[in-house]
Amino acid sequence: MKRVLILLLLACAAPSFAQVKFARLFSDHVVLQRQKPIPVWGWAKPGEKVKVTLAGQTMDAKADPTGKWRVTFKALEAGGPHSLQVSAKSGSAVANDVLVGEVWLCSGQSNMEWPVSASKNYEQERTNADFPQIRHFRVDHVVTLQPEQDLAAGEWKIASAETVGGFTAVGFFFAREVYQKLRVPIGILHSSWGGSQIEGWISKEGMSGNDELRSYAQNLPKTWEEADVIMDKKLKKQLFKNANYEPTLEDEKKYISPDVDLSSWQKTADGVGQWDWKGLMGFRGKGYMTREVMIPSDWVSKQTTLSLAENDGPVEVYINGKTAYEGIAKGSRKIQVSANTWKEGRNILTVKTGNMVAAAWFGPGLSGSANDLYVEDGTRKTSLAKDWYLMPAFAEKHEYAHLMNNVGTTIYNAMIAPLVPFAIRGSLWYQGESNAGRAYQYRQAFPLMISDWRRLWNDEFSFYWVQLSSFGTDRDSNKGSGWAELREAQNMTLSLPKTGMAVTTDVGNPNDIHPTNKQDVAHRLATNALKNDYGQNIPYASPLYDQMQVSGSKATISFKNAENGLTIKDRYGYLKGFEVAGDDKVFHYAKAEIQGNKVVVWSPEVDKPTAVRYAWSDAPEEANLYSTDGFPASAFRTDAWPGITVNTRFE
């Protein structure tokens, strides 16, 4: 009786299927992994028998009480096109133009998501994009609180001049190089999300096995309402240093005051753009924006025009605590400010908005151009584009969008779980920018995710990643660098088997977190695969720090992956990017010279070196050490002194 009841409950909880079908991945133009067993699965009526055929193999299966069935075909060599068919009493389904070749899972954040259409030399790349044996499947952005069984959307697209613009650039350029070397079909299984933190990509079970993340996994919300409460507390802790603080409507009325205390407000450089990217991730509701405006004396008695970028919902504007405008409008607003509203010198401008209406996904704030933020008297204009402060209206109705970083594991649930156990050769990963503030913890989180995925697939597949590129300022080691610490965590993860890394600090853009040169990035990933997975005898890896020996005032650094020697790659011909410190832990820029496959480092300021660092900054533009094989040396440090991210943890 108990067994019957369990089966009935499972049947009630299972999706209802009218007829047999494949999981969405098994659709027209799919590429299946060669030389490995090929799992294929789908759904039918609970208990229904199904017959599945592929390339002369026929497999039988029976749908379980939830309706899911699965078969595993014997490994095949590269080839096709084949037809993948399933039949049952409830009907049949077929996937045509099925190829067998190499499949790579491409994942991470925006630099993996970055499309070919936005990459360097796009128009030229389009002319070299007709590769009918390269196919791309993009997984939609979705988050769920429980693991999903299947994808709701997605299709395999054949590489051509017309389609390639939407492919992941790193994935396509990698696939193209591998295809040109191997001449076998390549499948790019693309599941990435811009801005995502690594904790979203790890399963609950994976987190539960880690001391750092176990308590988080044990307290995951079961509903989005519970998630909103957690997000509220996190945001209040961030702003007010008190997760339990409950501002009242009366408290928030003070936000329009000219004497408002801005110490707890979120400062942002730009007045336009989603609040999600200004430190207020996911908040949806009403909120306040304020900034100081300096007004010259001869403007006080004049009528002026206040221009605001767009929010098509209700907007309230206050100048020095007094109402200057209320209304709804589309496009940028041009508000006429009466004479004697402004005062000479410092003024406080406050704008209260709610969520955008036509673009509800945007949330509160202003969209459009920063050029639409200004005040003018008809002849002169003062920009209001910069230096705003933001504050959510917690006392009014609000919620949180279901975004990638609101709750850990939720990206995995919706964007990785439905892919398991689709056979792959390996994974390419480009992520870390969103974790740079917790770089020390990334030493655990990154290898944890790799091991978690391998456990889920039951396959120790190859895993290659892109080391963080250059972005931000080039500061000395005495100021510290979260990005350098994140690169260090990536280097340390090379201790896992079947891993590799592409160093890219030389092809980044300090002024843009999205460098457009994805071709060199992909090439450096491809050399790892061509060497380690496909047996080609080629140089493939960047020089990595090995050990330091000190003799007198000089330190000698030796490297791995530098067997053929080291070289300098710029027009000046001398090494840059090295620093050295003594026991006082104060770093000085150092002189350095190459001696074969080693580098000797010294500074007249340091009698006896204790530590050497190289390229230890967010954007090490000057770093110019390469292997003679053409790969840039990775940033490193010889010390283990506490970094600036050592005490920051995921919550």
XYZ file of C-alpha atoms in Angstrom:
651
model
C 0.000 0.000 0.000
C 2.810 2.381 0.942
C 4.579 1.747 -2.391
C 1.365 2.426 -4.325
C 0.895 5.711 -2.452
C 4.451 6.813 -3.256
C 3.946 6.024 -6.948
C 0.696 7.979 -6.974
C 2.382 10.983 -5.378
C 5.223 10.849 -7.895
C 2.767 10.630 -10.748
C 0.835 13.642 -9.447
C 4.033 15.675 -9.060
C 5.360 14.764 -12.490
C 4.746 16.899 -15.563
C 2.000 15.691 -17.871
C 3.233 14.472 -21.246
C 0.874 13.972 -24.163
C 3.400 12.007 -26.154
C 6.999 10.895 -26.109
C 9.652 13.591 -26.586
C 13.375 14.284 -26.301
C 14.981 16.691 -23.875
C 15.361 20.010 -25.698
C 19.115 19.547 -26.253
C 18.364 16.619 -28.581
C 16.945 18.633 -31.448
C 17.823 19.279 -35.082
C 21.531 20.038 -35.752
C 22.692 18.752 -32.343
C 26.347 17.716 -31.989
C 26.985 14.646 -29.819
C 30.312 13.900 -28.170
C 32.471 11.353 -29.965
C 34.484 8.578 -28.296
C 32.372 8.651 -25.123
C 29.117 6.869 -24.217
C 26.203 9.039 -25.383
C 23.370 9.537 -22.862
C 20.039 10.487 -24.438
C 16.901 11.195 -22.460
C 13.410 12.580 -22.614
C 9.883 12.044 -21.376
C 6.848 9.919 -22.105
C 3.828 8.725 -20.190
C 4.807 7.186 -16.840
C 5.646 3.512 -17.307
C 5.583 3.742 -21.105
C 8.120 1.718 -23.116
C 10.201 3.653 -25.637
C 12.568 2.686 -28.441
C 15.454 5.010 -29.341
C 17.697 4.688 -32.411
C 20.928 6.403 -33.467
C 23.490 5.496 -36.139
C 22.447 1.851 -36.351
C 22.056 1.371 -32.594
C 18.670 0.693 -31.009
C 18.014 1.040 -27.288
C 14.905 0.246 -25.262
C 13.835 1.995 -22.080
C 10.845 2.449 -19.822
C 9.671 5.796 -18.490
C 9.873 6.087 -14.714
C 6.940 7.234 -12.521
C 7.741 10.873 -13.389
C 7.710 10.065 -17.107
C 11.448 10.375 -17.628
C 13.349 7.836 -19.704
C 17.039 7.559 -20.531
C 19.281 5.415 -22.699
C 23.036 5.390 -23.274
C 24.422 4.627 -26.723
C 27.856 3.169 -27.260
C 30.583 5.632 -28.194
C 30.754 6.709 -31.841
C 33.483 8.219 -33.964
C 33.068 11.632 -35.569
C 30.626 11.739 -38.431
C 27.070 12.200 -39.565
C 24.605 13.480 -40.356
C 22.524 10.965 -38.454
C 18.912 10.793 -37.362
C 18.016 10.396 -33.674
C 14.564 8.853 -33.235
C 12.331 7.845 -30.356
C 9.009 6.019 -30.608
C 6.372 4.787 -28.184
C 2.658 4.092 -28.152
C 2.049 7.771 -27.416
C 3.853 8.877 -30.595
C 7.311 9.559 -31.920
C 9.926 12.302 -32.168
C 12.995 12.835 -34.317
C 16.097 15.027 -34.369
C 17.604 15.433 -37.827
C 21.050 16.463 -39.034
C 22.734 15.002 -35.965
C 26.544 15.160 -35.990
C 29.073 13.395 -33.784
C 32.202 15.323 -32.868
C 33.545 17.468 -30.054
C 31.297 19.288 -27.566
C 32.456 22.088 -25.260
C 30.370 23.676 -22.524
C 31.064 27.439 -22.469
C 30.069 29.171 -19.252
C 30.759 32.133 -16.985
C 29.764 35.784 -17.018
C 29.641 38.593 -19.569
C 33.030 38.062 -21.198
C 31.949 34.537 -22.114
C 28.518 35.771 -23.101
C 30.113 38.507 -25.253
C 28.916 37.913 -28.824
C 30.901 37.753 -32.021
C 28.918 40.774 -33.263
C 30.504 42.994 -30.571
C 34.028 41.634 -30.976
C 37.044 43.028 -32.769
C 36.852 42.918 -36.568
C 33.294 41.602 -36.642
C 32.670 42.357 -40.307
C 35.857 40.544 -41.240
C 35.038 37.623 -38.935
C 31.611 37.221 -40.550
C 33.325 36.459 -43.859
C 35.061 33.513 -42.162
C 32.061 32.119 -40.321
C 30.521 29.608 -42.711
C 31.269 26.381 -40.895
C 28.253 24.071 -41.189
C 29.888 21.563 -38.840
C 30.139 24.115 -36.003
C 26.871 24.440 -34.076
C 25.884 26.666 -31.154
C 23.181 26.193 -28.503
C 22.454 29.137 -26.212
C 20.774 28.486 -22.853
C 18.329 31.228 -21.867
C 18.814 33.267 -18.695
C 16.625 31.683 -16.028
C 16.940 31.167 -12.273
C 14.912 28.687 -10.217
C 14.934 27.650 -6.575
C 14.876 23.938 -7.430
C 16.804 22.037 -10.143
C 14.965 21.978 -13.459
C 14.524 18.818 -15.519
C 14.597 20.430 -18.963
C 15.146 23.697 -20.792
C 12.079 25.689 -21.800
C 13.718 27.143 -24.918
C 16.779 26.938 -27.137
C 17.904 25.491 -30.446
C 21.096 24.465 -32.211
C 22.206 26.995 -34.809
C 24.645 26.306 -37.641
C 27.577 28.714 -37.916
C 27.225 31.081 -40.857
C 27.670 34.756 -41.641
C 24.018 35.267 -40.755
C 24.010 33.452 -37.394
C 27.499 33.819 -35.938
C 26.920 37.317 -34.594
C 24.864 35.844 -31.748
C 27.400 33.133 -30.817
C 29.646 33.426 -27.790
C 32.794 34.983 -29.267
C 35.247 33.047 -27.113
C 33.367 29.822 -27.840
C 33.159 30.365 -31.591
C 36.769 31.444 -32.097
C 37.865 28.449 -29.998
C 35.639 26.092 -31.989
C 36.834 27.462 -35.306
C 40.503 26.945 -34.455
C 39.913 23.422 -33.143
C 37.790 22.554 -36.190
C 40.437 23.828 -38.590
C 43.002 21.596 -36.867
C 40.856 18.461 -36.403
C 38.190 18.699 -39.129
C 35.526 17.150 -36.912
C 32.155 18.672 -35.941
C 32.200 21.026 -32.968
C 29.267 21.738 -30.667
C 29.264 24.884 -28.516
C 26.908 24.444 -25.574
C 26.685 28.000 -24.261
C 25.329 28.705 -20.766
C 26.541 32.011 -19.312
C 25.121 35.123 -17.646
C 26.716 38.559 -17.457
C 27.558 39.757 -13.959
C 27.023 36.345 -12.377
C 28.909 35.281 -9.283
C 30.372 31.800 -9.112
C 28.153 30.831 -6.171
C 25.119 30.857 -8.460
C 26.673 28.116 -10.607
C 27.292 25.615 -7.780
C 24.689 23.011 -6.807
C 23.205 22.852 -3.320
C 24.851 19.449 -2.825
C 28.185 20.900 -3.881
C 27.879 23.760 -1.407
C 26.807 21.363 1.342
C 30.139 19.579 1.111
C 32.172 22.751 1.668
C 32.938 24.258 5.069
C 32.764 27.827 3.747
C 29.406 27.475 1.998
C 27.636 24.720 3.934
C 25.642 27.039 6.177
C 24.471 29.022 3.155
C 23.258 25.838 1.452
C 21.425 24.777 4.591
C 19.485 28.049 4.696
C 18.494 28.455 1.068
C 15.027 29.983 0.608
C 12.244 27.671 -0.483
C 10.119 30.404 -2.075
C 10.822 33.690 -3.811
C 9.026 35.457 -0.972
C 11.578 34.006 1.429
C 14.302 35.055 -0.988
C 13.004 38.637 -0.948
C 13.279 38.737 2.838
C 16.876 37.552 2.623
C 17.693 40.108 -0.087
C 16.102 42.851 2.003
C 18.286 41.982 4.967
C 21.438 41.811 2.845
C 20.740 45.196 1.285
C 19.954 46.821 4.620
C 23.139 45.403 6.086
C 25.057 46.804 3.128
C 23.535 50.277 3.466
C 22.769 50.694 7.166
C 25.209 48.151 8.641
C 22.145 46.621 10.305
C 20.197 43.846 8.578
C 17.225 44.288 10.912
C 16.800 48.032 10.496
C 13.229 48.913 9.464
C 12.935 52.504 8.198
C 9.425 53.955 8.490
C 7.592 56.205 6.059
C 8.381 59.098 8.386
C 12.074 58.197 8.278
C 12.029 58.149 4.496
C 10.256 61.513 4.226
C 13.511 62.984 5.549
C 15.292 61.802 2.378
C 14.120 64.932 0.522
C 15.516 67.249 3.189
C 18.368 69.599 2.222
C 20.087 68.377 5.393
C 19.773 64.688 4.499
C 22.522 62.429 5.860
C 23.947 60.586 2.857
C 26.412 58.430 4.772
C 24.292 55.283 4.369
C 23.258 55.929 0.763
C 24.750 54.024 -2.162
C 27.117 56.306 -4.025
C 27.292 55.866 -7.785
C 29.377 57.504 -10.452
C 26.611 57.739 -13.035
C 23.061 59.054 -12.784
C 21.682 56.847 -15.550
C 21.500 53.070 -15.732
C 19.990 50.193 -13.821
C 20.389 50.214 -10.071
C 21.268 46.523 -10.407
C 24.729 47.562 -11.597
C 25.144 50.286 -9.002
C 25.232 48.031 -5.964
C 21.466 47.580 -5.457
C 21.006 44.284 -7.265
C 17.441 43.243 -7.965
C 15.569 45.930 -5.999
C 12.215 46.737 -7.585
C 10.055 49.502 -6.143
C 10.327 53.195 -5.395
C 13.564 54.878 -4.539
C 15.393 58.160 -4.179
C 18.272 59.666 -6.131
C 20.028 62.747 -4.824
C 23.070 64.885 -5.497
C 24.583 68.240 -4.788
C 24.123 70.980 -7.408
C 26.248 74.118 -7.379
C 24.382 77.161 -8.704
C 26.051 80.491 -9.621
C 24.632 83.648 -8.094
C 23.302 85.075 -11.378
C 21.103 81.972 -11.923
C 19.113 82.387 -8.729
C 16.789 85.059 -10.118
C 16.383 83.315 -13.476
C 14.070 80.584 -14.703
C 16.222 77.546 -15.456
C 15.650 74.235 -17.169
C 16.300 70.999 -15.307
C 16.737 68.069 -17.692
C 16.320 64.488 -16.471
C 16.867 61.215 -18.304
C 13.889 58.911 -18.779
C 11.621 57.150 -16.342
C 8.131 56.689 -17.797
C 6.465 56.151 -14.425
C 5.549 58.734 -11.767
C 8.475 61.006 -10.917
C 8.800 63.530 -8.102
C 11.518 66.188 -8.047
C 12.564 68.152 -4.975
C 14.984 71.061 -4.755
C 16.189 71.845 -1.246
C 13.268 69.901 0.186
C 10.544 71.669 -1.798
C 8.515 70.124 -4.607
C 9.702 71.285 -8.029
C 7.858 68.773 -10.221
C 5.468 65.817 -10.125
C 4.236 63.923 -13.157
C 4.414 61.161 -15.734
C 6.150 61.583 -19.077
C 7.907 59.594 -21.770
C 11.420 60.426 -22.860
C 13.745 62.892 -21.174
C 12.060 65.573 -19.076
C 12.669 69.296 -19.450
C 11.407 70.797 -16.199
C 11.053 74.570 -15.936
C 12.363 75.682 -12.556
C 10.976 78.995 -11.378
C 13.228 81.886 -10.432
C 14.430 81.890 -6.816
C 13.943 78.114 -6.467
C 17.681 77.517 -6.512
C 19.905 79.291 -4.044
C 23.434 80.466 -4.624
C 26.063 77.803 -4.056
C 25.161 74.350 -2.750
C 21.717 72.891 -3.461
C 20.262 69.430 -2.897
C 18.373 67.884 -5.823
C 16.313 64.773 -5.050
C 14.460 62.639 -7.608
C 11.998 59.969 -6.503
C 11.114 57.305 -9.075
C 9.493 53.917 -9.246
C 10.016 51.079 -11.700
C 10.059 51.860 -15.387
C 6.721 50.975 -16.976
C 7.394 50.057 -20.618
C 10.674 48.364 -19.629
C 9.615 46.873 -16.297
C 12.797 44.775 -16.176
C 14.793 47.995 -15.712
C 13.489 48.777 -12.240
C 13.770 52.225 -10.624
C 16.107 55.004 -11.670
C 16.756 56.743 -14.968
C 17.577 55.298 -18.375
C 18.913 56.827 -21.551
C 21.835 59.178 -22.026
C 23.931 60.898 -19.374
C 23.783 63.940 -21.658
C 20.133 64.323 -20.611
C 21.130 65.124 -17.021
C 21.827 68.842 -16.668
C 20.562 72.246 -15.563
C 20.869 75.304 -17.796
C 19.876 78.943 -17.928
C 19.630 79.160 -21.720
C 23.245 80.055 -22.372
C 25.207 77.914 -19.908
C 24.815 74.294 -18.872
C 25.906 72.352 -15.783
C 26.117 68.573 -16.156
C 24.411 66.396 -13.553
C 25.686 63.129 -15.036
C 27.964 62.136 -12.161
C 28.103 61.748 -8.391
C 24.627 60.613 -7.394
C 23.491 58.859 -4.232
C 20.770 56.178 -4.256
C 18.416 54.907 -1.572
C 15.599 52.360 -1.927
C 12.240 53.150 -0.324
C 12.150 50.149 1.994
C 9.038 51.373 3.824
C 6.983 51.220 0.614
C 5.909 48.147 -1.324
C 8.868 46.529 -3.057
C 10.238 43.193 -4.207
C 13.319 41.753 -5.905
C 13.766 40.645 -9.489
C 14.760 37.028 -10.039
C 18.300 37.803 -11.134
C 21.509 35.800 -11.292
C 22.981 36.945 -7.983
C 19.953 37.122 -5.705
C 20.210 33.529 -4.470
C 23.124 31.110 -4.756
C 22.643 27.824 -6.713
C 19.731 29.243 -8.739
C 21.674 29.592 -11.997
C 22.888 26.028 -11.638
C 19.305 24.876 -11.043
C 17.974 26.349 -14.289
C 20.992 26.579 -16.613
C 23.278 23.641 -15.732
C 21.099 20.932 -14.149
C 19.032 20.440 -17.355
C 22.273 19.839 -19.278
C 23.450 16.954 -17.092
C 24.612 14.381 -18.262
C 24.869 15.553 -21.902
C 28.255 14.195 -23.004
C 30.996 16.826 -23.423
C 34.737 16.856 -23.985
C 35.234 19.683 -21.533
C 34.286 23.124 -20.319
C 35.544 26.631 -21.053
C 35.035 29.153 -18.247
C 35.376 32.952 -18.236
C 34.264 34.394 -14.914
C 35.646 36.051 -11.817
C 35.112 39.767 -12.266
C 32.032 39.588 -10.014
C 33.994 37.655 -7.373
C 37.059 39.897 -7.219
C 35.841 41.389 -3.945
C 35.891 37.860 -2.454
C 39.014 36.677 -4.234
C 40.460 34.832 -1.255
C 37.294 32.744 -0.925
C 37.471 32.014 -4.677
C 40.375 29.710 -3.808
C 37.693 27.361 -2.480
C 34.656 28.279 -4.555
C 36.282 27.825 -7.972
C 37.751 24.333 -7.503
C 34.550 23.411 -5.671
C 32.449 24.289 -8.723
C 34.726 22.336 -11.065
C 34.620 19.280 -8.821
C 30.861 19.679 -8.394
C 30.229 19.672 -12.138
C 32.520 16.696 -12.670
C 30.677 14.815 -9.917
C 27.315 15.607 -11.488
C 28.465 14.448 -14.918
C 30.373 11.518 -13.420
C 33.166 12.503 -15.764
C 36.499 14.173 -15.017
C 36.279 16.218 -18.211
C 38.827 18.873 -19.133
C 38.268 22.317 -17.652
C 40.004 25.419 -19.037
C 39.469 29.005 -17.973
C 40.440 32.567 -18.766
C 42.455 34.324 -16.111
C 41.070 37.796 -15.373
C 42.215 40.386 -17.877
C 43.249 43.987 -17.090
C 40.649 46.454 -15.876
C 40.847 49.503 -13.620
C 43.984 51.137 -12.267
C 47.627 50.108 -12.267
C 48.620 50.587 -8.635
C 51.600 49.325 -6.695
C 51.396 46.326 -4.393
C 51.294 48.443 -1.262
C 47.702 49.384 -2.101
C 46.632 45.815 -2.845
C 44.498 44.417 -5.661
C 41.383 42.255 -5.533
C 41.807 41.392 -9.215
C 45.385 40.210 -8.628
C 44.185 38.071 -5.721
C 41.477 36.582 -7.951
C 44.103 35.740 -10.588
C 46.114 34.074 -7.824
C 43.095 31.951 -6.875
C 42.740 30.948 -10.534
C 46.429 29.988 -10.635
C 46.031 27.864 -7.512
C 43.126 25.982 -9.085
C 45.557 24.577 -11.663
C 46.374 22.010 -8.969
C 43.239 20.140 -10.079
C 43.855 17.501 -12.752
C 43.000 18.158 -16.401
C 42.851 21.927 -16.026
C 44.423 24.785 -17.957
C 44.399 28.563 -18.105
C 44.657 31.374 -20.648
C 46.499 34.443 -19.340
C 45.021 37.593 -20.909
C 46.296 40.646 -18.994
C 48.047 41.812 -22.170
C 44.894 41.819 -24.324
C 42.550 43.556 -21.894
C 41.318 47.129 -21.734
C 41.877 48.990 -18.443
C 39.003 51.316 -19.349
C 36.504 48.632 -20.355
C 35.684 45.450 -18.457
C 34.708 43.916 -21.828
C 37.786 43.887 -24.063
C 36.773 43.163 -27.652
C 39.812 41.059 -28.543
C 38.288 37.655 -27.943
C 40.343 36.030 -30.693
C 43.587 35.881 -28.685
C 41.660 34.720 -25.622
C 40.118 31.853 -27.583
C 43.451 30.929 -29.176
C 45.085 30.528 -25.776
C 42.248 28.283 -24.647
C 42.467 26.321 -27.873
C 46.175 25.594 -27.390
C 45.310 23.925 -24.072
C 42.741 21.692 -25.753
C 44.885 20.942 -28.805
C 47.780 19.905 -26.579
C 46.020 18.115 -23.727
C 42.889 16.691 -25.371
C 43.947 16.227 -28.968
C 47.607 15.290 -28.603
C 49.205 18.017 -30.702
C 52.818 18.746 -29.826
C 52.555 22.523 -29.474
C 53.411 25.158 -26.849
C 50.233 25.809 -24.911
C 50.738 27.450 -21.511
C 51.920 30.707 -19.963
C 54.952 30.920 -17.673
C 53.927 30.409 -14.037
C 55.935 31.240 -10.935
C 57.802 28.204 -9.588
C 60.253 29.275 -6.895
C 62.469 32.092 -5.612
C 66.107 31.958 -4.528
C 67.745 34.916 -2.780
C 71.440 35.729 -2.954
C 72.478 38.975 -1.319
C 70.326 41.824 -2.634
C 69.010 39.886 -5.630
C 66.143 37.425 -6.006
C 66.105 34.843 -8.788
C 62.688 33.703 -9.987
C 62.237 30.442 -11.862
C 59.168 29.499 -13.880
C 57.166 26.557 -15.090
C 56.287 26.492 -18.811
C 59.434 28.417 -19.735
C 61.596 25.577 -21.029
C 62.344 27.404 -24.280
C 63.240 30.638 -22.543
C 61.783 34.017 -21.701
C 61.649 37.272 -23.595
C 60.480 40.875 -23.397
C 57.637 41.986 -25.609
C 57.617 45.716 -26.146
C 59.646 48.349 -27.974
C 61.751 49.389 -24.967
C 63.464 46.091 -24.328
C 63.595 46.081 -20.548
C 61.445 44.234 -18.037
C 58.690 46.051 -16.210
C 56.016 45.111 -13.706
C 58.241 43.690 -10.957
C 58.240 44.804 -7.316
C 60.338 43.692 -4.381
C 59.990 44.035 -0.602
C 62.109 43.284 2.440
C 61.063 42.243 5.905
C 59.233 45.553 6.333
C 56.709 44.393 3.698
C 57.000 47.687 1.814
C 57.182 47.123 -1.937
C 59.391 49.067 -4.330
C 59.381 48.983 -8.098
C 62.286 46.791 -9.108
C 64.771 46.273 -11.850
C 64.714 42.886 -13.515
C 66.581 41.035 -16.221
C 66.125 37.725 -17.979
C 68.749 35.025 -17.573
C 67.714 32.105 -19.771
C 64.453 30.860 -18.349
C 64.788 32.787 -15.086
C 64.427 36.406 -14.011
C 66.725 38.208 -11.589
C 65.040 40.972 -9.592
C 66.536 43.680 -7.345
C 66.044 47.201 -6.030
C 68.545 49.621 -4.482
C 65.857 50.260 -1.837
C 65.898 46.653 -0.599
C 69.068 45.151 0.842
C 67.667 41.647 1.210
C 64.542 40.651 -0.741
C 61.824 38.822 1.164
C 59.092 38.941 -1.467
C 58.768 39.564 -5.189
C 55.573 40.411 -7.028
C 54.851 40.693 -10.721
C 51.857 42.353 -12.413
C 50.198 42.640 -9.020
C 47.494 45.209 -9.811
C 44.008 45.407 -11.274
C 45.362 46.506 -14.652
C 49.080 45.640 -14.979
C 49.558 47.516 -18.244
C 53.349 47.609 -18.011
C 53.864 43.881 -17.502
C 55.852 42.616 -20.494
C 57.383 39.237 -19.650
C 56.599 36.464 -22.147
C 57.803 33.008 -22.973
C 59.654 32.770 -26.256
C 56.653 30.672 -27.339
C 54.560 33.862 -27.207
C 52.549 33.422 -24.004
C 52.439 36.208 -21.375
C 53.679 35.308 -17.903
C 51.003 35.110 -15.243
C 50.861 37.607 -12.408
C 52.296 36.177 -9.194
C 53.640 36.865 -5.743
C 56.177 34.884 -3.760
C 54.759 35.899 -0.365
C 51.633 34.732 1.440
C 50.949 37.951 3.341
C 47.232 38.620 4.002
C 45.518 40.297 1.067
C 42.744 42.857 0.950
C 39.985 40.263 0.381
C 40.991 37.747 3.036
C 38.043 38.490 5.353
C 35.276 38.951 2.763
C 32.756 36.118 2.543
C 29.752 35.172 0.435
C 26.426 35.737 2.163
